């Protein structure tokens, strides 16, 4: 009489002591084996970003604001008004210059309404304000990242006196009450380009934070096997720093950079709100919010519109930065 051996599926079903998590673990290993080969960190980052709906929305908003800033002259021209052009026919001179019509004067001629008294088009000013705010934020972030990364790598790799001097310089810079010092410096400097001055001042006080992060990463990398192998192979300090150390700290630096941008946007808006930032007639979101405070009871849309744009920009960059930090620097995200 011939006996037939049961197949694996029947045996698993018949065995009550079989591990129910075995198949799940096997599937997980199989998925990882499929995803792992040829997957670079950027491919993994793109895959993770596509899996998160909130991050996809944030990325779309970020791209929209970047396109708005880059194409501000052309987008502003679509509305038919320049950010400095007055339209006295859009305000009522007998009611203190209040916009004519509902919702702050929103109409086919003025897509987001007009400013009280002046009648300047809010759409044009918001679009050009995006250009000013993002230009200062991106330029200041670039200064912070370049200076902080260079100082952090040098301090962590060379150590000794170099580390001592740079670390004390970081402590000295961080000990300043940066916002008060910015206000004082911007108030004293009169006949200068405000955008360049704000970018430089914000960048000067922002680099120690990322320098500390990069220094810690460099300390953990400089004694790795591949760094020692490059050193034994005759590679100089410059080659080791650029070819071995810098790629190892690139992930945390990129994640930190995306988290810096919303802080820079908020700092520029705060300085403009306090009256020491971008000067009129150059438009800025913070400046528009400051001017709208006097009209928030009679014309609330003048306050709401720039505030919504500022809120969306900061929120989108923050969510995107959090996601990139979790992906590119998971240990830093957990701590």
Short mmCIF file of C-alpha atoms in Angstrom, two decimals, residues 182-334:
data_model
loop_
_atom_site.label_atom_id
_atom_site.label_comp_id
_atom_site.label_asym_id
_atom_site.label_seq_id
_atom_site.Cartn_x
_atom_site.Cartn_y
_atom_site.Cartn_z
CA UNK A 182 19.40 90.99 15.46
CA UNK A 183 16.89 93.71 16.32
CA UNK A 184 19.64 96.00 17.62
CA UNK A 185 21.93 95.42 14.64
CA UNK A 186 19.18 95.84 12.05
CA UNK A 187 17.95 98.99 13.78
CA UNK A 188 21.41 100.61 13.71
CA UNK A 189 22.20 99.73 10.07
CA UNK A 190 20.27 102.19 7.95
CA UNK A 191 21.55 102.67 4.41
CA UNK A 192 22.18 99.04 3.49
CA UNK A 193 20.42 96.36 1.49
CA UNK A 194 18.00 94.93 4.03
CA UNK A 195 17.68 91.55 2.33
CA UNK A 196 21.45 91.02 2.28
CA UNK A 197 21.83 92.28 5.86
CA UNK A 198 19.02 90.06 7.20
CA UNK A 199 20.45 87.03 5.41
CA UNK A 200 23.92 87.64 6.86
CA UNK A 201 22.69 88.34 10.41
CA UNK A 202 20.38 85.30 10.53
CA UNK A 203 23.13 83.10 9.10
CA UNK A 204 25.75 84.29 11.59
CA UNK A 205 23.66 83.25 14.59
CA UNK A 206 22.37 79.98 13.15
CA UNK A 207 25.45 77.89 12.36
CA UNK A 208 26.43 76.52 15.83
CA UNK A 209 23.42 74.20 16.04
CA UNK A 210 24.22 72.22 12.92
CA UNK A 211 27.95 72.40 13.74
CA UNK A 212 27.31 70.51 16.99
CA UNK A 213 25.31 67.83 15.15
CA UNK A 214 28.00 67.37 12.50
CA UNK A 215 30.79 67.33 15.10
CA UNK A 216 29.11 64.48 16.96
CA UNK A 217 28.59 62.50 13.74
CA UNK A 218 32.22 63.08 12.71
CA UNK A 219 33.52 61.84 16.07
CA UNK A 220 31.63 58.57 15.54
CA UNK A 221 32.89 58.17 11.96
CA UNK A 222 36.56 59.12 12.05
CA UNK A 223 37.66 55.80 13.59
CA UNK A 224 35.58 53.55 11.32
CA UNK A 225 37.39 50.85 9.37
CA UNK A 226 36.97 52.47 5.97
CA UNK A 227 38.36 55.78 7.28
CA UNK A 228 41.36 54.02 8.81
CA UNK A 229 41.87 52.13 5.55
CA UNK A 230 41.88 55.38 3.57
CA UNK A 231 44.34 56.90 6.02
CA UNK A 232 46.66 53.89 5.81
CA UNK A 233 46.36 53.98 2.03
CA UNK A 234 47.95 57.44 1.99
CA UNK A 235 44.84 59.63 1.61
CA UNK A 236 45.27 63.16 2.90
CA UNK A 237 42.94 64.93 5.34
CA UNK A 238 41.09 66.78 2.56
CA UNK A 239 40.35 63.57 0.66
CA UNK A 240 39.25 61.77 3.82
CA UNK A 241 36.97 64.64 4.85
CA UNK A 242 35.33 64.99 1.43
CA UNK A 243 35.24 61.34 0.33
CA UNK A 244 34.76 59.43 3.58
CA UNK A 245 33.41 61.71 6.34
CA UNK A 246 31.14 64.06 4.39
CA UNK A 247 28.98 61.32 2.78
CA UNK A 248 28.49 59.82 6.25
CA UNK A 249 27.10 63.06 7.69
CA UNK A 250 25.10 64.01 4.58
CA UNK A 251 21.87 62.37 5.78
CA UNK A 252 21.63 64.23 9.12
CA UNK A 253 22.72 67.47 7.42
CA UNK A 254 19.97 67.22 4.78
CA UNK A 255 17.37 66.41 7.43
CA UNK A 256 18.55 69.30 9.61
CA UNK A 257 18.52 71.64 6.61
CA UNK A 258 14.86 71.03 5.84
CA UNK A 259 14.03 71.69 9.49
CA UNK A 260 16.02 74.94 9.43
CA UNK A 261 14.03 76.51 6.58
CA UNK A 262 10.71 76.98 8.44
CA UNK A 263 12.61 78.56 11.34
CA UNK A 264 14.28 80.96 8.95
CA UNK A 265 10.93 81.89 7.38
CA UNK A 266 9.49 82.55 10.83
CA UNK A 267 12.54 84.61 11.86
CA UNK A 268 12.30 86.80 8.77
CA UNK A 269 8.58 87.29 9.35
CA UNK A 270 9.15 88.15 13.01
CA UNK A 271 11.83 90.73 12.22
CA UNK A 272 9.68 92.29 9.51
CA UNK A 273 6.70 92.28 11.88
CA UNK A 274 8.78 94.17 14.47
CA UNK A 275 9.70 96.77 11.86
CA UNK A 276 13.43 96.00 11.57
CA UNK A 277 13.24 93.65 8.60
CA UNK A 278 12.33 94.32 5.00
CA UNK A 279 11.26 97.92 4.55
CA UNK A 280 8.26 99.19 2.56
CA UNK A 281 7.43 99.26 -0.25
CA UNK A 282 9.17 95.87 -0.63
CA UNK A 283 6.47 93.32 0.28
CA UNK A 284 6.98 90.74 3.02
CA UNK A 285 4.52 88.44 4.77
CA UNK A 286 5.61 89.59 8.23
CA UNK A 287 5.40 93.23 7.21
CA UNK A 288 1.89 92.70 5.78
CA UNK A 289 0.74 91.02 9.00
CA UNK A 290 2.13 93.91 11.05
CA UNK A 291 0.31 96.47 8.91
CA UNK A 292 -2.94 94.48 9.02
CA UNK A 293 -3.18 94.58 12.83
CA UNK A 294 -4.75 98.06 12.68
CA UNK A 295 -7.50 96.76 10.37
CA UNK A 296 -8.26 93.27 11.67
CA UNK A 297 -11.67 94.37 13.04
CA UNK A 298 -12.84 96.23 9.93
CA UNK A 299 -11.00 94.20 7.26
CA UNK A 300 -10.05 90.76 8.68
CA UNK A 301 -9.11 89.35 5.26
CA UNK A 302 -6.12 91.68 5.15
CA UNK A 303 -4.82 89.84 8.23
CA UNK A 304 -5.98 86.34 7.25
CA UNK A 305 -4.46 86.09 3.76
CA UNK A 306 -0.74 86.66 4.54
CA UNK A 307 -1.13 84.71 7.80
CA UNK A 308 -2.49 81.67 5.94
CA UNK A 309 0.37 81.76 3.43
CA UNK A 310 2.94 82.02 6.23
CA UNK A 311 1.27 79.21 8.18
CA UNK A 312 1.13 76.87 5.18
CA UNK A 313 4.77 77.49 4.26
CA UNK A 314 6.06 76.83 7.78
CA UNK A 315 3.82 73.78 8.26
CA UNK A 316 4.75 72.21 4.90
CA UNK A 317 8.49 72.61 5.41
CA UNK A 318 8.22 71.31 8.98
CA UNK A 319 6.32 68.15 8.01
CA UNK A 320 8.71 67.49 5.13
CA UNK A 321 11.72 68.02 7.40
CA UNK A 322 10.34 65.66 10.06
CA UNK A 323 9.79 62.95 7.44
CA UNK A 324 13.30 63.34 6.01
CA UNK A 325 14.79 63.25 9.50
CA UNK A 326 12.98 59.99 10.29
CA UNK A 327 14.23 58.45 7.03
CA UNK A 328 17.77 59.80 6.72
CA UNK A 329 18.62 60.10 10.42
CA UNK A 330 16.40 57.58 12.28
CA UNK A 331 18.57 57.49 15.41
CA UNK A 332 18.55 61.28 15.63
CA UNK A 333 14.77 61.26 15.15
CA UNK A 334 14.26 58.89 18.05
#
